[in-house]
Coordinates of C-alpha atoms in Angstrom, one line a residue:
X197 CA 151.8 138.7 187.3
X198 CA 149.3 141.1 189.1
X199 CA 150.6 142.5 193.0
X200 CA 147.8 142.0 195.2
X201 CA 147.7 145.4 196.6
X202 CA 144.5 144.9 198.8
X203 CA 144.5 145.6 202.4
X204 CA 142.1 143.2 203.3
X205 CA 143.6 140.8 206.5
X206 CA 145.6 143.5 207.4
X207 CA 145.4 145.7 210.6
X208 CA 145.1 149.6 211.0
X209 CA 146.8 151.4 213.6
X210 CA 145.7 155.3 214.2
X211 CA 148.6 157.2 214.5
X212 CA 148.8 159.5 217.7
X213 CA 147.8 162.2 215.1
X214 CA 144.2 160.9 214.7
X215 CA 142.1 163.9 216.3
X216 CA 138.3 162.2 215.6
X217 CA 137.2 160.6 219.0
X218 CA 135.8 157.4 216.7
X219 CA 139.7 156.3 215.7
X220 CA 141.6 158.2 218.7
X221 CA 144.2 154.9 219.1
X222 CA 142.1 152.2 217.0
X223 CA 143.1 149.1 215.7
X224 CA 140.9 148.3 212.7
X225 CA 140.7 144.7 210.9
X226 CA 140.1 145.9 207.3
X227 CA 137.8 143.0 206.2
X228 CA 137.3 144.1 202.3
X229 CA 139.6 146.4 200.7
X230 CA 139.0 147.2 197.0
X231 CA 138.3 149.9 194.2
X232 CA 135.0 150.8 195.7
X233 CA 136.4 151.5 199.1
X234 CA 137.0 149.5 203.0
X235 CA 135.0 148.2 205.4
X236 CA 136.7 147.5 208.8
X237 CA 135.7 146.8 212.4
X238 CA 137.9 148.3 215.3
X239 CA 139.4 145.8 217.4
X240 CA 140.0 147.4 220.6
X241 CA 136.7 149.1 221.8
X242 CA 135.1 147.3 224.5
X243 CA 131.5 149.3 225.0
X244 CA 130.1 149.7 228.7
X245 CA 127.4 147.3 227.9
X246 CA 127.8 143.3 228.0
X247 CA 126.8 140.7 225.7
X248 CA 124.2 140.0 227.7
X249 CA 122.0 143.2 226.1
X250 CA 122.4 141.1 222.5
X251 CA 120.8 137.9 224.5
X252 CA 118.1 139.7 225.7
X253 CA 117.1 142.0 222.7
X254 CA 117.1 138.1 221.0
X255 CA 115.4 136.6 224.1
X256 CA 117.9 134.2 224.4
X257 CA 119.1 132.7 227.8
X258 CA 122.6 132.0 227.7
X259 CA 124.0 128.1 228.7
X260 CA 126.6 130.0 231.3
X261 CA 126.9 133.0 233.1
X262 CA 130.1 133.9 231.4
X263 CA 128.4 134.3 228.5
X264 CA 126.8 137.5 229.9
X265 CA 130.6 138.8 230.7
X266 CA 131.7 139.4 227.3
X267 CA 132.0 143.1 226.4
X268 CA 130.7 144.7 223.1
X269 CA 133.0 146.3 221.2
X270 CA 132.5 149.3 219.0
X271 CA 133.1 148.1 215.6
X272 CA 132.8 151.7 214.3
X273 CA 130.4 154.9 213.6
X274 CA 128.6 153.0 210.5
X275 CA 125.2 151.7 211.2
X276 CA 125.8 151.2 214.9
X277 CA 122.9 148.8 215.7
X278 CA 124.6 146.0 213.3
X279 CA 126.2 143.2 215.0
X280 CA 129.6 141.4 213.3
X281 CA 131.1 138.7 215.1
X282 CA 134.8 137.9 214.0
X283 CA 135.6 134.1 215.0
X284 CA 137.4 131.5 214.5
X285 CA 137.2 128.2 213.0
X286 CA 134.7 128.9 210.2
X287 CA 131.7 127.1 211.0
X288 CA 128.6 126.3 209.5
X289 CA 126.8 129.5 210.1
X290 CA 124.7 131.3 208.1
X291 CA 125.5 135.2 206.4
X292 CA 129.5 134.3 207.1
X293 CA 132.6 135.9 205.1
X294 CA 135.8 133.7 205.6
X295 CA 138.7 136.0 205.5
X296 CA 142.2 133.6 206.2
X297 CA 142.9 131.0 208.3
X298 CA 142.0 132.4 211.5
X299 CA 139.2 134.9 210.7
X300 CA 135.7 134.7 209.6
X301 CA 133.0 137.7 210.1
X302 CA 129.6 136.4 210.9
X303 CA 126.5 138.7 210.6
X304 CA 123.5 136.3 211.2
X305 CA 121.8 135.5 214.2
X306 CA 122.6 132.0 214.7
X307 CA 126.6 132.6 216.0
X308 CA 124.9 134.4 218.6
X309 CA 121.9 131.6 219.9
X310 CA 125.6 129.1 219.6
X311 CA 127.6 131.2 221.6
X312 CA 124.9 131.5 223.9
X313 CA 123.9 127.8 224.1
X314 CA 128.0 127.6 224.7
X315 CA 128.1 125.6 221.0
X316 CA 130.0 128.7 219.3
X317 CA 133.3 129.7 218.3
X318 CA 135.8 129.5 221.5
X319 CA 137.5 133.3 220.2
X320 CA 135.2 135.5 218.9
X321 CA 134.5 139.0 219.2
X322 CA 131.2 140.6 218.9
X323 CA 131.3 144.5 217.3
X324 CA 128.2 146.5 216.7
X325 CA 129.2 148.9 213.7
X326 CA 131.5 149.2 211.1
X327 CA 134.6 151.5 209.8
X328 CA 134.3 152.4 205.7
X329 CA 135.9 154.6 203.4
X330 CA 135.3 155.4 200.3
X331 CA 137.1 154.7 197.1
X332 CA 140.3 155.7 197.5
X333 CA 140.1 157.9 200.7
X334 CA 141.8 155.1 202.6
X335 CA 144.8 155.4 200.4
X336 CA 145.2 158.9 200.7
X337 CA 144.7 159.0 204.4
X338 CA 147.4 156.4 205.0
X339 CA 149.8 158.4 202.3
X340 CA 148.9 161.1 204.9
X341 CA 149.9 159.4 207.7
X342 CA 147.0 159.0 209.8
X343 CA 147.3 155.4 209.3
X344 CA 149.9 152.7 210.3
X345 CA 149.5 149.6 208.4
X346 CA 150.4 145.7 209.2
X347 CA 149.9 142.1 208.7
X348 CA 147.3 140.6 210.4
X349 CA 148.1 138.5 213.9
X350 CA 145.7 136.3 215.3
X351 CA 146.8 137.3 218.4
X352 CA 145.2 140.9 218.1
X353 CA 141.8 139.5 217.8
X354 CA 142.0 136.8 220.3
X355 CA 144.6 137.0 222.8
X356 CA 145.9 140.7 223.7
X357 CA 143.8 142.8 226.3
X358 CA 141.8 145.4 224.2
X359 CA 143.5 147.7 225.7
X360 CA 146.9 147.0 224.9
X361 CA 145.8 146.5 221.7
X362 CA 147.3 149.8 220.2
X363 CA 150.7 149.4 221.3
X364 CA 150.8 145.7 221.0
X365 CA 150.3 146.3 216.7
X366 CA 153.0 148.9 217.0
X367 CA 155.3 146.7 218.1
X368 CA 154.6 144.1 215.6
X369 CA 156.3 146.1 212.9
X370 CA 158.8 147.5 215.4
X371 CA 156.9 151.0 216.1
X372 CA 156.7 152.1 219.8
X373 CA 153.6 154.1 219.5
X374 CA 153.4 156.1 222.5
X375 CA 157.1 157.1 221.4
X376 CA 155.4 158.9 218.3
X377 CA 155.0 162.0 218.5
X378 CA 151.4 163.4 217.6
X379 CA 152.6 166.6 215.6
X380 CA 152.2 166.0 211.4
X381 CA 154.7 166.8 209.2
X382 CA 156.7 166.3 206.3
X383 CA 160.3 166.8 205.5

């Protein structure tokens, strides 16, 4: 019987190590994991601009005003000017990957006209950009300890303040991240 050793559906955690200003305390959903490298969108970004900049690059006026409200989030440094919405329940749309129970990744258009029209998915998050690694790297960088790895919680994607986001996936797997110290090392 085969160990399924992918890290897809689980969560990333930088450790307080993590120098580059693109991961400095992210929390990544690694979507696809496999001998060709990761993709992953960080979790707990929220941009300065709104939602409301996706409706009107589409031309589309939203149902509500709260609509407008819904932060961005940078989903990584990788092709910046592509949208991913994570959501849940799956849905009918178009261009979507469905990743467990509680997570799809939508990349067409028409999750965005639903949310708008106040027909979408109640929790979903909208990133522009992506995380990747090559084959292998992310291995090595977690055997380096620049990573902390755990099992996905829906609650990380739809419930906890993007802020707390960091030390709320610590804690999950018992680790008090602002406890760690940022110094690297190896006994």
């Amino acid at each position: 019987m085969a160990i399924d050793t992918s890290l897809a559906n689980h969560i990333l955690i930088a450790m307080p190590s993590m120098v580059d200003p693109n991961f400095e305390h992210a929390v990544i959903y690694i979507c696809e994991h496999h001998a060709q490298g990761t993709i992953g969108l960080i979790i707990n970004r929220p941009m300065e601009f709104p939602l409301s900049l996706v409706f009107e690059q589409m031309k589309i006026e939203p149902t509500r005003n709260e609509q407008n409200l819904q932060p961005l989030l940078y989903g990584g440094p990788i092709q910046p000017e592509r949208g991913f919405v994570i959501h849940r329940p799956i849905g009918g749309w178009r261009s979507s990957l469905n990743l467990g129970e509680d997570v799809t990744v939508t990349t067409s258009n028409d999750i965005i006209r639903a949310i708008a029209e106040d027909t979408g998915p109640k929790d979903a998050l909208v990133t522009l950009g992506y995380t990747g690694w090559t084959e292998n790297q992310l291995e090595q960088e977690v055997m380096d300890n620049a990573w902390l790895v755990c099992p996905f919680k829906p609650e990380l994607l739809y419930d906890v303040p993007f802020l707390q986001r960091w030390e709320y996936a610590g804690l999950t797997i018992g680790v008090k991240m602002k406890q760690l110290s940022s110094n690297i090392g190896h006994a």
